[in-house]
CSV table of C-alpha atoms in Angstrom, one decimal:
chain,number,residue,atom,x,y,z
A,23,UNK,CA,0.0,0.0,0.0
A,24,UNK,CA,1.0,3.8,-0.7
A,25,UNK,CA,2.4,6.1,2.5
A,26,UNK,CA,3.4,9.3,2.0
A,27,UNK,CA,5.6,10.5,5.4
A,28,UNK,CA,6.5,14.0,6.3
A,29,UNK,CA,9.3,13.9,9.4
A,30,UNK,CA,8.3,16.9,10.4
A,31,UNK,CA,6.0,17.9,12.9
A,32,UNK,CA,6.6,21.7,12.8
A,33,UNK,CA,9.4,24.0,10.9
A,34,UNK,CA,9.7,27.8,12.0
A,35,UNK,CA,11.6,30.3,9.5
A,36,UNK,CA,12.8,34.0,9.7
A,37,UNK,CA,10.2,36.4,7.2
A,38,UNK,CA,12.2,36.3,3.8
A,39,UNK,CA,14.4,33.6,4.3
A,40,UNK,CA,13.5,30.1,2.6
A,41,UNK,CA,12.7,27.2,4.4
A,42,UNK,CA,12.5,23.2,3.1
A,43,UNK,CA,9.8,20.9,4.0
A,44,UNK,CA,10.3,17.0,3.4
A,45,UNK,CA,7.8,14.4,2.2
A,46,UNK,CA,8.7,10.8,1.2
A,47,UNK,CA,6.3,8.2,0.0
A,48,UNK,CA,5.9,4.7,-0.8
A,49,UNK,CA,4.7,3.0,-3.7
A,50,UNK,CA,5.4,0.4,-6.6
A,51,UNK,CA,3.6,2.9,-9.4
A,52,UNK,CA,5.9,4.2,-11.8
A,53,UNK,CA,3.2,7.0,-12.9
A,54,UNK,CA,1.6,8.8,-10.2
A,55,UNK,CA,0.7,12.4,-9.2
A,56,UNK,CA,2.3,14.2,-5.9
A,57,UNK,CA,0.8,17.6,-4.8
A,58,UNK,CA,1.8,19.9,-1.9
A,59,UNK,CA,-1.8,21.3,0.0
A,60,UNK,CA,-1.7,24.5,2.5
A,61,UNK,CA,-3.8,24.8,4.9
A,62,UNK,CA,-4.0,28.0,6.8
A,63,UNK,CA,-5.7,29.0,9.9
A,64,UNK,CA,-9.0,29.5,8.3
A,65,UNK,CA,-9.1,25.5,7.4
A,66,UNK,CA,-9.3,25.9,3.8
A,67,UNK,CA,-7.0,23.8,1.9
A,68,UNK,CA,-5.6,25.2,-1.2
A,69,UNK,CA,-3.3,23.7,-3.8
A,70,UNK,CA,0.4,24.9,-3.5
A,71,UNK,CA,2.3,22.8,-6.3
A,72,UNK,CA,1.5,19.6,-8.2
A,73,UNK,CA,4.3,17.1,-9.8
A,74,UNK,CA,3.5,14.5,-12.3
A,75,UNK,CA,6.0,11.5,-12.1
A,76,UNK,CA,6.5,11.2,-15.7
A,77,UNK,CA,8.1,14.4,-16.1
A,78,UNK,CA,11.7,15.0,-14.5
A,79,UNK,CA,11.5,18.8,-14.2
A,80,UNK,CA,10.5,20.3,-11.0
A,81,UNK,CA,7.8,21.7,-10.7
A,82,UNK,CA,7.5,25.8,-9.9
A,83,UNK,CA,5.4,28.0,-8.9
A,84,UNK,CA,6.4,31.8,-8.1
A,85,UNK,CA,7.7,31.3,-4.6
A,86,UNK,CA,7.2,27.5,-4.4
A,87,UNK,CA,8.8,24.9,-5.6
A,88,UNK,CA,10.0,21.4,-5.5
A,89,UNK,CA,12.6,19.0,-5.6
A,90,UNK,CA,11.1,15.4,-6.8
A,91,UNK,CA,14.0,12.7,-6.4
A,92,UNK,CA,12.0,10.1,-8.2
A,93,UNK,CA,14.8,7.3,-7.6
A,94,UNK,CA,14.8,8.0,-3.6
A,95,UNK,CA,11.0,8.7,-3.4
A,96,UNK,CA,11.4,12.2,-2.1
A,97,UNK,CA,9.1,15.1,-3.2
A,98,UNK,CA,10.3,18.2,-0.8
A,99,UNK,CA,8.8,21.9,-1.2
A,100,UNK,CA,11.0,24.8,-0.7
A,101,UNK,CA,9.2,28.3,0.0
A,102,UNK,CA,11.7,30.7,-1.0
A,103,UNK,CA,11.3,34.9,0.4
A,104,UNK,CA,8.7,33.6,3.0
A,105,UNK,CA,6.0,35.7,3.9
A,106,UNK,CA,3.9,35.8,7.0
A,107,UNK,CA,1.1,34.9,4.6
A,108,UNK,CA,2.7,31.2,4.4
A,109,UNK,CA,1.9,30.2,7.8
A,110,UNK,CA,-0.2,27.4,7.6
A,111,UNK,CA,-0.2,23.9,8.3
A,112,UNK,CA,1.3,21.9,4.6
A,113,UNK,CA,0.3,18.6,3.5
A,114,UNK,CA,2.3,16.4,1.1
A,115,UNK,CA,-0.1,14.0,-0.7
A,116,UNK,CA,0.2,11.3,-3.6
A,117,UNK,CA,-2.4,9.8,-6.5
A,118,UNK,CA,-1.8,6.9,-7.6
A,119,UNK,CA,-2.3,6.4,-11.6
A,120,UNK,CA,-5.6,4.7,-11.5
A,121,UNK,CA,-7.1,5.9,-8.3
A,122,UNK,CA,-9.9,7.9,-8.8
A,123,UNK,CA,-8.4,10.8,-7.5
A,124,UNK,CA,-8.5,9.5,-4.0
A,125,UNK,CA,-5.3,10.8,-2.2
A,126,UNK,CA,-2.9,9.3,0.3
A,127,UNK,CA,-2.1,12.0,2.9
A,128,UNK,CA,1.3,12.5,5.1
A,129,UNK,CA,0.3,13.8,8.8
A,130,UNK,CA,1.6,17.6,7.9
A,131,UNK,CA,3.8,19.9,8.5
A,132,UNK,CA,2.9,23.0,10.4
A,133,UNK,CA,5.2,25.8,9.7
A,134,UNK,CA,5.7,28.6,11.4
A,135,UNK,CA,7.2,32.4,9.9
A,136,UNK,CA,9.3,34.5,12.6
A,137,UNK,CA,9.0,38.4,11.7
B,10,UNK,CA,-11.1,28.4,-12.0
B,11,UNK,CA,-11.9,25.3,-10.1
B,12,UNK,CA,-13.9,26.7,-6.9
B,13,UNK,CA,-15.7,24.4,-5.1
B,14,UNK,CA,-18.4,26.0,-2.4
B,15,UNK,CA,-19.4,24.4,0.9
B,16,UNK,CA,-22.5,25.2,2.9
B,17,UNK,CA,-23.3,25.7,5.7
B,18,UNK,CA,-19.5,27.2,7.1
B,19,UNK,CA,-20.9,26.0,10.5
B,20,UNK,CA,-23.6,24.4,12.2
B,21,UNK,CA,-24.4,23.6,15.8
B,22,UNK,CA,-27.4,21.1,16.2
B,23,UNK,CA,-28.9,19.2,19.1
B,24,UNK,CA,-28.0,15.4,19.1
B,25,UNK,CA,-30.4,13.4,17.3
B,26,UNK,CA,-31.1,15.7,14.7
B,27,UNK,CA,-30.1,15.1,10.8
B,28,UNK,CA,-27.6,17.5,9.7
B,29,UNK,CA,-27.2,18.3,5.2
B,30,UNK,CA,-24.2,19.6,4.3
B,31,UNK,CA,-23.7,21.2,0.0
B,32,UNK,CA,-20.9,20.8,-1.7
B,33,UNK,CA,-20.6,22.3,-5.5
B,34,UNK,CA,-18.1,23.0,-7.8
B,35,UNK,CA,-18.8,26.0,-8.9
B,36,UNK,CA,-16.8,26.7,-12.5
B,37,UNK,CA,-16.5,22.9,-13.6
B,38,UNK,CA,-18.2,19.6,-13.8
B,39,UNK,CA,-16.7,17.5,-11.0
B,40,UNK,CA,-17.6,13.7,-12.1
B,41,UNK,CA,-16.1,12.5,-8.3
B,42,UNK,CA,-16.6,14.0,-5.2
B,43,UNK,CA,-14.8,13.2,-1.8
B,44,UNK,CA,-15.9,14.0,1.4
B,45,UNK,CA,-13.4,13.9,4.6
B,46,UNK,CA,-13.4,14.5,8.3
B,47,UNK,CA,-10.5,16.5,9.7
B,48,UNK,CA,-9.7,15.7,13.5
B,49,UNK,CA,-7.9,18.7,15.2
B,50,UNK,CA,-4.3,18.8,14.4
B,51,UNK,CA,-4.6,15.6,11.9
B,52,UNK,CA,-4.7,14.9,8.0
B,53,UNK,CA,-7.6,14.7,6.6
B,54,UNK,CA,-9.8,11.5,6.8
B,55,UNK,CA,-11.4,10.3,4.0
B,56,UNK,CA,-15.0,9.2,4.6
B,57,UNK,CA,-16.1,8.2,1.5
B,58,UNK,CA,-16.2,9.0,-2.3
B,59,UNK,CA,-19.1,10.1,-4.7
B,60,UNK,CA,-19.4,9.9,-8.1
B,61,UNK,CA,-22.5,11.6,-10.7
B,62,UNK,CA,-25.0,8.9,-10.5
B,63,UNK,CA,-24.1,6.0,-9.0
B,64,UNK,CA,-23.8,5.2,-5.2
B,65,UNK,CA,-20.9,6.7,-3.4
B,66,UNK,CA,-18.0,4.2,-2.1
B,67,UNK,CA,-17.3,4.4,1.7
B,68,UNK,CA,-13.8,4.1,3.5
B,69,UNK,CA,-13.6,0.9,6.1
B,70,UNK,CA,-15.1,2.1,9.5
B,71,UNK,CA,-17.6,4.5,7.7
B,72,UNK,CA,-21.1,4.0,8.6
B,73,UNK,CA,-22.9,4.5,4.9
B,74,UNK,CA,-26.6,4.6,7.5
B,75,UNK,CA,-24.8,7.6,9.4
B,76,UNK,CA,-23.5,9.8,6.9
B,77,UNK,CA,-25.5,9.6,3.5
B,78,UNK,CA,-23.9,11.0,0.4
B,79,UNK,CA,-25.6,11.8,-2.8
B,80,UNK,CA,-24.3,13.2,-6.0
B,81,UNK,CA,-27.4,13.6,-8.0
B,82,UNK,CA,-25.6,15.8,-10.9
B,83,UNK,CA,-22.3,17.8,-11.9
B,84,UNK,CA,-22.1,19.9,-9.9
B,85,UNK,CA,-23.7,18.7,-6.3
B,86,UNK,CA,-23.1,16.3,-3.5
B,87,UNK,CA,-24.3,16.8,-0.2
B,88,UNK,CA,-23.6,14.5,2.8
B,89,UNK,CA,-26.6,13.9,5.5
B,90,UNK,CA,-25.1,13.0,9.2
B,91,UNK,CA,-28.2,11.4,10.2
B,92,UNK,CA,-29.3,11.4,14.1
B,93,UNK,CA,-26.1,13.4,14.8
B,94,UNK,CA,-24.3,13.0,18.1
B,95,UNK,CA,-21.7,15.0,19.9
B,96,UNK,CA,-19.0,12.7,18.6
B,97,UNK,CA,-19.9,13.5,15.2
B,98,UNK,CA,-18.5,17.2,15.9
B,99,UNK,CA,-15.8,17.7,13.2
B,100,UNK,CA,-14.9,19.7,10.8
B,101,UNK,CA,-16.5,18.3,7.2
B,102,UNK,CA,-14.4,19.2,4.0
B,103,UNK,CA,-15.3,18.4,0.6
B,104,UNK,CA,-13.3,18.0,-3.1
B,105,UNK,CA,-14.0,17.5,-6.0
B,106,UNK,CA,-12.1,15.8,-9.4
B,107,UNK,CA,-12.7,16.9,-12.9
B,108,UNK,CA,-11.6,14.3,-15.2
B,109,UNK,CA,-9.7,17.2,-17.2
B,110,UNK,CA,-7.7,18.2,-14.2
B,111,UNK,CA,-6.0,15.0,-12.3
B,112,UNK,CA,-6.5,17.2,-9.0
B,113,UNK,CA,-8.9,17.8,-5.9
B,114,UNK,CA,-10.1,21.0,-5.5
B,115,UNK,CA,-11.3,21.5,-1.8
B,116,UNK,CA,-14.6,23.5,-0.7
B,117,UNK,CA,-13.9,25.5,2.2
B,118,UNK,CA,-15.3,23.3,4.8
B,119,UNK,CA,-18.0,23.0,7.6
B,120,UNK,CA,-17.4,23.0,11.1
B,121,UNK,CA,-20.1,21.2,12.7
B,122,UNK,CA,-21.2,21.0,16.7
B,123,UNK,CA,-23.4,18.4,18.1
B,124,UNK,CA,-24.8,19.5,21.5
């Protein structure tokens, strides 16, 4: 069966500095779908970044982005310049290929930004 | 694009009374629909999954008397906690899958109080 880990519980980062979460998973799929979710205070979960597994560039956006070590079954997100605004709990999850979108979950990550 | 409404935000309800929560996707047709449970300071939970027209799938441990779900078009699911009790107090979170996309998009959530 599929796991998806993140290691840690909670991260704290200085405003504009960047700051690395981790997230590994576990599965015998060679195509697959990994996203990063935030959650802020208001509960709302919102897409950060998605990564398809067929394609070996990380993905980007703005601020975000990812390192996907395919081989080692590592997806990390690294929030570069962070902003109070990107306090919020972060969840790594994965979809498997023919899953009906359902997604495995890691436990989260809740990061916290110093000003 | 891809907004996906939830109503109500939050409901309080004396136990033993039924309890209908929407969900719609608001700019797309979502052909699946998930509904989770979100424990404080946990992942999310799935509770079962929904798809346009036929009979939703529920998770292992998920009473299918106690929380009916029914996606009756495109654009609409709604889950029914029937003869709520306190320890059905959660917070409720819908998504929903568009075959075009490959991701969830997440309404906003309900908070729900049983007294």
């Amino acid at each position: 069966a599929q796991t998806v880990t993140q290691s840690q519980p909670e991260m704290s980062v200085q405003e504009a500095e960047t700051v690395t979460l981790s997230c590994t998973y576990d599965t015998s799929e060679s195509d697959y779908y990994l996203f990063w979710y935030k959650q802020p205070p208001s509960r709302q979960m919102i897409l950060v970044i998605r990564q398809e597994a067929y394609k070996q560039q990380n993905a980007t956006e703005n601020r975000f982005s990812v390192n996907f070590q395919k081989a080692a079954k590592s997806f990390s997100l690294k929030i570069s310049d962070s902003q109070l605004g990107d306090a919020a709990m972060y969840f790594c999850a994965y979809r498997g290929p023919d899953s009906n979108y359902q997604l495995i979950w890691g436990a989260g990550t809740k990061l916290i930004i110093k000003p | 694009g891809a907004v996906v409404s939830q109503h109500p935000s939050r409901v309080i309800c004396k136990s033993g009374t039924s309890v209908k929560i929407e969900c719609r996707s608001l700019d797309f047709q979502a052909t699946t629909m998930f509904w989770y449970r979100q424990f404080p300071k946990q992942s999310l939970m799935l509770m079962a999954t929904s798809n346009e027209g036929s009979k939703a799938t529920y998770e292992q441990g998920v009473e299918k008397d106690k929380f009916l779900i029914n996606h009756a078009s495109l654009t609409l699911s709604t889950l029914t906690v029937t003869s709520a009790h306190p320890e059905d107090s959660s917070f409720y979170i819908c998504s929903a899958g568009d075959r075009g996309f490959e991701t969830q998009y997440f309404g906003p959530g309900t908070r729900l109080l049983v007294l």
